[in-house]
Short mmCIF file of C-alpha atoms in Angstrom, two decimals:
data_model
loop_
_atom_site.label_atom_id
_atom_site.label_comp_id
_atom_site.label_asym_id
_atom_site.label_seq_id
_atom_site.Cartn_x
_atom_site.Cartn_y
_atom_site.Cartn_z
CA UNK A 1 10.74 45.91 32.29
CA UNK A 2 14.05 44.27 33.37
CA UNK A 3 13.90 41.73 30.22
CA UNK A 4 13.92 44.93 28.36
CA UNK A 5 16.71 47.14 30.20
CA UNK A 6 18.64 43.69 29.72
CA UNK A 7 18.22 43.90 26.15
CA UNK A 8 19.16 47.71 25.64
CA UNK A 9 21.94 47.06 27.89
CA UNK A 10 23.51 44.27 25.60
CA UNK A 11 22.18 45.97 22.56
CA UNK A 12 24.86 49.17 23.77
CA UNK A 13 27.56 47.49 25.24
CA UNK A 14 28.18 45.76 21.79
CA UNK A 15 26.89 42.28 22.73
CA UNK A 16 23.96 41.90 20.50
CA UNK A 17 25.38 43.66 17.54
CA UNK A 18 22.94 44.01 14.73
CA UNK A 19 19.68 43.82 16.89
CA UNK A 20 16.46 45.28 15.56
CA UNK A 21 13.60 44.46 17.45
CA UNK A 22 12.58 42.05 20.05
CA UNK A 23 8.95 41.01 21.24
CA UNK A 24 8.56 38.52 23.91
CA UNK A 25 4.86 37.48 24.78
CA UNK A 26 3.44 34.71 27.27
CA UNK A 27 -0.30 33.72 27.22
CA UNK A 28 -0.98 36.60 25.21
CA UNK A 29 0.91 38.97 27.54
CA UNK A 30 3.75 41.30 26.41
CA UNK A 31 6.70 40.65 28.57
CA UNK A 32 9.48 42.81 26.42
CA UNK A 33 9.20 44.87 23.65
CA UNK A 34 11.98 46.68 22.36
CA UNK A 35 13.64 48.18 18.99
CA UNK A 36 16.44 50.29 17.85
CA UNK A 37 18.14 51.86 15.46
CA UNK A 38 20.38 49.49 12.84
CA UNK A 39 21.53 49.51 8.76
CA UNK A 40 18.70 47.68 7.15
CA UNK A 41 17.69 45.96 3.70
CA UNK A 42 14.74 44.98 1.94
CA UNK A 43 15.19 41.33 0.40
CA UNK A 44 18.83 42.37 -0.25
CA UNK A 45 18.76 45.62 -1.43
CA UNK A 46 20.40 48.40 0.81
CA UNK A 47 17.63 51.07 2.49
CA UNK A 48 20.30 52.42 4.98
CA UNK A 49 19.61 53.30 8.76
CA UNK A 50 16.07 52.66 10.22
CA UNK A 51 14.39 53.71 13.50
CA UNK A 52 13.17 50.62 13.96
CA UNK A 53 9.36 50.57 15.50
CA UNK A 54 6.30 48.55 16.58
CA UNK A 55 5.23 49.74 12.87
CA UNK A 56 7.81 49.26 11.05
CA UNK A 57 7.57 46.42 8.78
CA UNK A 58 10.97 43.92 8.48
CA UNK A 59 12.31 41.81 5.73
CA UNK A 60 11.81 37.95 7.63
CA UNK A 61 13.62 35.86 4.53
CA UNK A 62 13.44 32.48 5.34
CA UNK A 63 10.89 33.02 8.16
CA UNK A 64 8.72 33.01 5.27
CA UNK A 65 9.27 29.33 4.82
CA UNK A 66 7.18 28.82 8.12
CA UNK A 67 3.93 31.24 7.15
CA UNK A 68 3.55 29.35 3.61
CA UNK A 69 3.59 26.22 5.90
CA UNK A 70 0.60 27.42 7.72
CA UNK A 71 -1.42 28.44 4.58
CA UNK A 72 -0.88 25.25 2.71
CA UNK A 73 -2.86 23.97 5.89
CA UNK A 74 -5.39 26.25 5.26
CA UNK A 75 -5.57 25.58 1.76
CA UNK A 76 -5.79 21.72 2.16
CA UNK A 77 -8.73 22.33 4.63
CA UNK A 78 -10.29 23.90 1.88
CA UNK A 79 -9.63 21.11 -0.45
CA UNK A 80 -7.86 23.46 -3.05
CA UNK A 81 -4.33 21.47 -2.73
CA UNK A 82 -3.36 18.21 -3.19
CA UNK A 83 -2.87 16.29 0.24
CA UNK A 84 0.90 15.15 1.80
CA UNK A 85 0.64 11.71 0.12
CA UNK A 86 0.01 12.69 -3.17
CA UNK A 87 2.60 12.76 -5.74
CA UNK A 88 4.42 16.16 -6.25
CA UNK A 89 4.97 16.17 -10.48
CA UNK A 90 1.59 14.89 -11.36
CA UNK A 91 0.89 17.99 -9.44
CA UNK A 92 2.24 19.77 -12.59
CA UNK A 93 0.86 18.32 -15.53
CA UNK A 94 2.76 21.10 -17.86
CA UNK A 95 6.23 19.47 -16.96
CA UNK A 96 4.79 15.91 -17.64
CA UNK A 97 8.24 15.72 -20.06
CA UNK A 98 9.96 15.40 -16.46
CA UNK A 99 8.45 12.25 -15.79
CA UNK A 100 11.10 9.94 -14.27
CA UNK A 101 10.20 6.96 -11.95
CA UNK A 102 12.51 9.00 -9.22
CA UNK A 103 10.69 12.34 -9.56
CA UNK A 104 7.33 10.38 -9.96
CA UNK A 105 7.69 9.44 -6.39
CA UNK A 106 8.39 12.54 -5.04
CA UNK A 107 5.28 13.52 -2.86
CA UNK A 108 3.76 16.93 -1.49
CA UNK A 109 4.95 15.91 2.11
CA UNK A 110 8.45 15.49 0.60
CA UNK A 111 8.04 19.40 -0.17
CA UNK A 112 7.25 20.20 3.17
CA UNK A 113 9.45 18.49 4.77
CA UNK A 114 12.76 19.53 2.04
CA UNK A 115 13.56 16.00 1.49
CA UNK A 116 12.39 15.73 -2.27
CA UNK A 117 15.93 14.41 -3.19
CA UNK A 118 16.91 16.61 -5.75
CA UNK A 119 19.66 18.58 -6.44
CA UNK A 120 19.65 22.34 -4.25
CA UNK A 121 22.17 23.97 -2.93
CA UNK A 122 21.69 27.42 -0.77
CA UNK A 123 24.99 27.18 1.44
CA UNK A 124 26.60 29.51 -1.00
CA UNK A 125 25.91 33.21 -0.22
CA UNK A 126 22.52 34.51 -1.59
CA UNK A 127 24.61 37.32 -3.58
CA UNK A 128 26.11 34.04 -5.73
CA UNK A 129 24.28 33.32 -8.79
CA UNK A 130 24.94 29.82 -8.33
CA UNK A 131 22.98 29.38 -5.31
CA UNK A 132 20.41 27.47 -6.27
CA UNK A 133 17.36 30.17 -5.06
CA UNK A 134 19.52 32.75 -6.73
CA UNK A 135 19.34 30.80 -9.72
CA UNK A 136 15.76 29.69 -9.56
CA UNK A 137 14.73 33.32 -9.29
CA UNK A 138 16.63 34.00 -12.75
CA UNK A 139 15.78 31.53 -14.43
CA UNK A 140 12.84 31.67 -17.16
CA UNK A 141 10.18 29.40 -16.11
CA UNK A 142 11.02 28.54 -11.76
CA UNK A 143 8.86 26.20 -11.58
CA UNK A 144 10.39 23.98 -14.30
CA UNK A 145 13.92 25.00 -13.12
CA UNK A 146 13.01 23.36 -9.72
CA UNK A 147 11.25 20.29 -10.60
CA UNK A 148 13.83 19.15 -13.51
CA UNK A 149 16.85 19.37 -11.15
CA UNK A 150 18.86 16.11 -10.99
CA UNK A 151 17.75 13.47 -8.45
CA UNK A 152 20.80 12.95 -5.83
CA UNK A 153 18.95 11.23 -3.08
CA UNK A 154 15.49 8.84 -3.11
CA UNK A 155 12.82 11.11 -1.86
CA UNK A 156 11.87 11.50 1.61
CA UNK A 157 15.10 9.86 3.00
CA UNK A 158 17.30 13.20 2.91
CA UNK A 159 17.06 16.81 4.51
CA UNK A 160 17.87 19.37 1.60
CA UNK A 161 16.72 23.02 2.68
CA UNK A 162 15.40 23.93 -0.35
CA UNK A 163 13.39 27.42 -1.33
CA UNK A 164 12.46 25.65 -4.52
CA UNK A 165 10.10 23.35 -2.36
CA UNK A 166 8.70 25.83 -0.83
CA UNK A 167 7.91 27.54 -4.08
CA UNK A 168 5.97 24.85 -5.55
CA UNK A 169 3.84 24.55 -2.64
CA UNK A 170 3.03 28.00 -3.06
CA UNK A 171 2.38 27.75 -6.22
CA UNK A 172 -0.17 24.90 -5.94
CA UNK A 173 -1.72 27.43 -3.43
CA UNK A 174 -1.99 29.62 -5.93
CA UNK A 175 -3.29 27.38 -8.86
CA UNK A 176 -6.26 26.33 -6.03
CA UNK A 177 -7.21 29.17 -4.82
CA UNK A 178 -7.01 31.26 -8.41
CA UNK A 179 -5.13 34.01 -6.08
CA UNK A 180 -1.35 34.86 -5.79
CA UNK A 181 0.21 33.58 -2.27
CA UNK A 182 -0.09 37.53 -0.78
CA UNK A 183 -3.30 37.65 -1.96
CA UNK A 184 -4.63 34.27 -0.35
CA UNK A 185 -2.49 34.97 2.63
CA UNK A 186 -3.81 38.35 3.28
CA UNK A 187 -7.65 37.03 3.04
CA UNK A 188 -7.35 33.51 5.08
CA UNK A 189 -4.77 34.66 7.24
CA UNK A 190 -3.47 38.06 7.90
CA UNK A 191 -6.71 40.26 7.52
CA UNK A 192 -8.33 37.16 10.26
CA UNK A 193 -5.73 38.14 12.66
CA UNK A 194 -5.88 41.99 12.27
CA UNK A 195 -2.31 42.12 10.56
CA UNK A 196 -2.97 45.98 9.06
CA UNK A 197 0.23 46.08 7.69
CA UNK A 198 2.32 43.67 5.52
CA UNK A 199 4.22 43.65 2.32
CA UNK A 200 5.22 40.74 0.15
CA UNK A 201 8.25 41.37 -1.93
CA UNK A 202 7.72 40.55 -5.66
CA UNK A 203 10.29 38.28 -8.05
CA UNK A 204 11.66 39.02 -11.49
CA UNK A 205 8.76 37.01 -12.72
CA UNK A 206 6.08 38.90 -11.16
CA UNK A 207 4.93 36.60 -8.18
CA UNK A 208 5.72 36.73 -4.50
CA UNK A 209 8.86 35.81 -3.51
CA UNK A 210 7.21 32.37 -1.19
CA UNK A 211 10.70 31.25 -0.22
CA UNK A 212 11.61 34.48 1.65
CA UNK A 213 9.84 37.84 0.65
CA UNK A 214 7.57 38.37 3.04
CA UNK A 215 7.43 41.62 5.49
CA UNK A 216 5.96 42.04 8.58
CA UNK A 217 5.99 44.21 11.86
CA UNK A 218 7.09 42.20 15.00
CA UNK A 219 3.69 42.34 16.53
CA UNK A 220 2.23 40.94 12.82
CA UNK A 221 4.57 38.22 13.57
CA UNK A 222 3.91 37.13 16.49
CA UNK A 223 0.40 36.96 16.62
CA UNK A 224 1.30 34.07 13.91
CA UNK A 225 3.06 32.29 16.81
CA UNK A 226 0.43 32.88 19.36
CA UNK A 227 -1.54 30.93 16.35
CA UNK A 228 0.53 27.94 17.35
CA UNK A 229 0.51 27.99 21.10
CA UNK A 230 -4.17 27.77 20.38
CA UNK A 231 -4.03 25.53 18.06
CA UNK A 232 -4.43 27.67 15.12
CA UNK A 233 -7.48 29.44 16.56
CA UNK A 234 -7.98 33.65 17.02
CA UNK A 235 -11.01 34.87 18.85
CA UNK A 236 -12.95 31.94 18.66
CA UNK A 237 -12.13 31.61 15.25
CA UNK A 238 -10.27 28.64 13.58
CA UNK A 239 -7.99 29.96 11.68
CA UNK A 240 -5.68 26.91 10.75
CA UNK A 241 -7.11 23.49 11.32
CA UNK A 242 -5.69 21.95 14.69
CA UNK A 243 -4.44 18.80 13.47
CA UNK A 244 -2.31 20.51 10.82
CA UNK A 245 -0.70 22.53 13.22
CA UNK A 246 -0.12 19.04 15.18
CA UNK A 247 1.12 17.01 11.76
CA UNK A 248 3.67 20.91 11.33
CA UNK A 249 5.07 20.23 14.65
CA UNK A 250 5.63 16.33 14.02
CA UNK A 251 9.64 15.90 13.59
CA UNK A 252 9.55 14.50 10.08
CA UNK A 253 13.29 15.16 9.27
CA UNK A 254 16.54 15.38 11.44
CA UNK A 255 18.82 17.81 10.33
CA UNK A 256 22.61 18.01 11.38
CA UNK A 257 21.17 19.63 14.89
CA UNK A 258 17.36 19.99 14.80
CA UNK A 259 14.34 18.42 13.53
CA UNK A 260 12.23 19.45 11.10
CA UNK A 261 8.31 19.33 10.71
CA UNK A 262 6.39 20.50 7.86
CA UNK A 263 8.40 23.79 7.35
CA UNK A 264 8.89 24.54 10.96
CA UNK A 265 12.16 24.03 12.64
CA UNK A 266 11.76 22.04 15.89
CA UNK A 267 13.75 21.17 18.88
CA UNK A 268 16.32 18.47 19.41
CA UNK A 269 15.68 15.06 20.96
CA UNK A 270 17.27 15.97 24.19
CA UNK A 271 15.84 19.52 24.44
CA UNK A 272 12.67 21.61 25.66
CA UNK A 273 9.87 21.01 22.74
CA UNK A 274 10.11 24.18 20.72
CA UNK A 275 8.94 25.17 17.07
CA UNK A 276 11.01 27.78 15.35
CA UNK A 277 10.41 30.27 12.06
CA UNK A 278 14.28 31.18 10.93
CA UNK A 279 15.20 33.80 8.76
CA UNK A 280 19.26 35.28 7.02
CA UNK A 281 20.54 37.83 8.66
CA UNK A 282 18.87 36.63 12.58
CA UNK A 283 15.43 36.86 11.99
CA UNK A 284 13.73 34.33 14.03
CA UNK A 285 10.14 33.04 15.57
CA UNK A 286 10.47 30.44 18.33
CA UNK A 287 7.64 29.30 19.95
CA UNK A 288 7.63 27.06 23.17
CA UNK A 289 3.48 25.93 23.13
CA UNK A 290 3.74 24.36 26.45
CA UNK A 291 4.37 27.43 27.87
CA UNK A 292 2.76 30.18 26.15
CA UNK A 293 5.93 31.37 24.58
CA UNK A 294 6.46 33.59 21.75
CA UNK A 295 9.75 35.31 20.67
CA UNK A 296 10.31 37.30 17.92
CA UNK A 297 13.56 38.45 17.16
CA UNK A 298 14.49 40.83 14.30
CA UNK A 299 18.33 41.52 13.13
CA UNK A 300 20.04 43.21 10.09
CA UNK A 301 23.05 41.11 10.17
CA UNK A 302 22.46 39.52 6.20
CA UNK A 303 24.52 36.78 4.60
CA UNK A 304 26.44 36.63 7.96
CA UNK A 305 27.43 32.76 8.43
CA UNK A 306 27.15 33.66 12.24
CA UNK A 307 23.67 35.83 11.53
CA UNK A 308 22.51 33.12 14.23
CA UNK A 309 24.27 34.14 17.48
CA UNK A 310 22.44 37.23 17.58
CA UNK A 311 19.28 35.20 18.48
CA UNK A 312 20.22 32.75 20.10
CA UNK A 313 21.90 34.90 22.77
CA UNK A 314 18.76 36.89 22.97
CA UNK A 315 17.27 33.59 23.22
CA UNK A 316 19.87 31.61 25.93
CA UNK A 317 21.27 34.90 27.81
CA UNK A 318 18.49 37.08 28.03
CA UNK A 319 14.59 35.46 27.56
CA UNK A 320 15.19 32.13 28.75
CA UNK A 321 16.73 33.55 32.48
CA UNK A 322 13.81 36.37 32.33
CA UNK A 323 11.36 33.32 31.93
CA UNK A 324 13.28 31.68 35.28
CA UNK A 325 13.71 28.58 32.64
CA UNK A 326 17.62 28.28 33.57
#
């Protein structure tokens, strides 16, 4: 109860401007959960001011990244997707033309961890055509538009946060499992949890947006994060296999700050091991498995370069003194 009079408190006095929602849970136990009113979109377009609820389902953009990193573990368990060593084109016989000995090398794992080398770009805003997600989702055939992009960098030795990676791998979820991504999600992963409510936001082209159209409720959310913290199990049932969720939270890449695992931001060197799920506008998942931790955070502050110090205050000022972490 204090963790969430702190949070309406900084929500009205102006210091968490933009705040939607906040659910705090350790070991399974609810510790704050909170929402409020705030101007909201879904996947960029305007819907105006929501109530926001423990129903109410929320745009999580990039947050979306982390989920389709989860079911391609699920999918290779099922031996419907091509493993982390195996090469990423071959993957995609259509687009054989492509063939270069640089993009030959390119693996799946390169995908997952955004260091396939090629050109992307998505530090331009996401209402600029020529950001490169912007540009994939116009273009006439995506998957060809991300796989024939000029090589800058020799796969797997560069960090390039890329949506078009995470599009192919759900697209080779798709081709395996004969579903669309919602559909395969919603079977293998949502319904197993008890998620009753989700939406996935549709492209020009028809399929799921699998780079950052997914919508959930914060409660949806996090029981995806308590998924890390047991080892991808739910009620006795293994949902995700427990050494992918160990090979997700394996820092692969180093960014200019964090580490990154197989679609899952993680902690600095120096810092408390955490695993993160982070979305435009301040939507963020982090989850600290040693202790129990989930945090979801939910914020309408979209194609704000400083859309991040909404959670991390949350984060720093408010959770992390309520946990007596300081």
């Amino acid at each position: 109860m204090e963790l969430e009079q702190a949070l309406k408190d900084g929500r009205a006095s102006g210091a968490l401007p933009g705040l939607h929602s906040v659910l705090v849970l350790r070991n399974g136990e609810v510790l704050a959960n909170v929402y409020f009113e705030g101007e909201d979109e879904v996947w960029g377009t305007t819907i105006g001011n929501r109530t926001h609820g423990p129903a109410t389902l929320h745009d999580l953009r990039s947050v979306t990244k982390s989920v389709v990193g989860l079911l391609y573990g699920i999918a290779l368990a099922e031996g419907i997707v091509p493993p982390p060593d195996a090469p990423l084109l071959a993957a995609f016989p259509e687009h054989a033309d492509l063939s270069t000995p640089e993009r030959d090398a390119i693996t799946i794992a390169d995908a997952l961890t955004m260091r396939m080398g090629s050109a992307w770009d998505e530090n331009l805003p996401y209402t600029d055509p020529a950001n490169s997600e912007i540009a994939m989702e116009r273009a006439a055939d995506r998957i060809r538009f991300i796989l024939e992009q000029p090589m800058e960098n020799a796969p797997g030795t560069a960090f390039n946060y890329s949506g078009g990676a995470t599009t192919l791998l759900a697209e080779l979820i798709a081709r395996g499992s004969g579903q669309p991504i919602d559909v395969y999600a919603r079977e293998r992963l949502f319904d197993p949890l008890g998620l009753a409510r989700s939406e996935w936001v549709r492209g020009i082209d028809g399929r799921p947006s699998a780079a950052s159209g997914l919508r959930l409720t914060a409660a949806g959310l996090a029981r995806i994060g308590q998924l890390i913290v047991t080892n991808g199990s739910h009620n006795g049932q293994q949902i995700v296999p427990a050494d992918w969720i160990t090979a997700m939270l394996t820092p692969h890449a180093t960014t200019s700050q964090l580490r990154y695992g197989y679609h899952w931001w993680l902690s600095p060197q120096d810092a408390p091991t955490w695993a993160a799920a982070m979305g435009n506008g301040g939507q963020r998942m982090t989850v600290v498995k040693p202790l129990g931790v989930v945090a979801v955070i939910f914020a309408g502050n979209y194609n704000n370069p400083d859309d991040w110090e909404v959670p991390v205050s949350v984060i720093s000022q408010y959770i992390v003194p309520a946990l007596g972490l300081e």
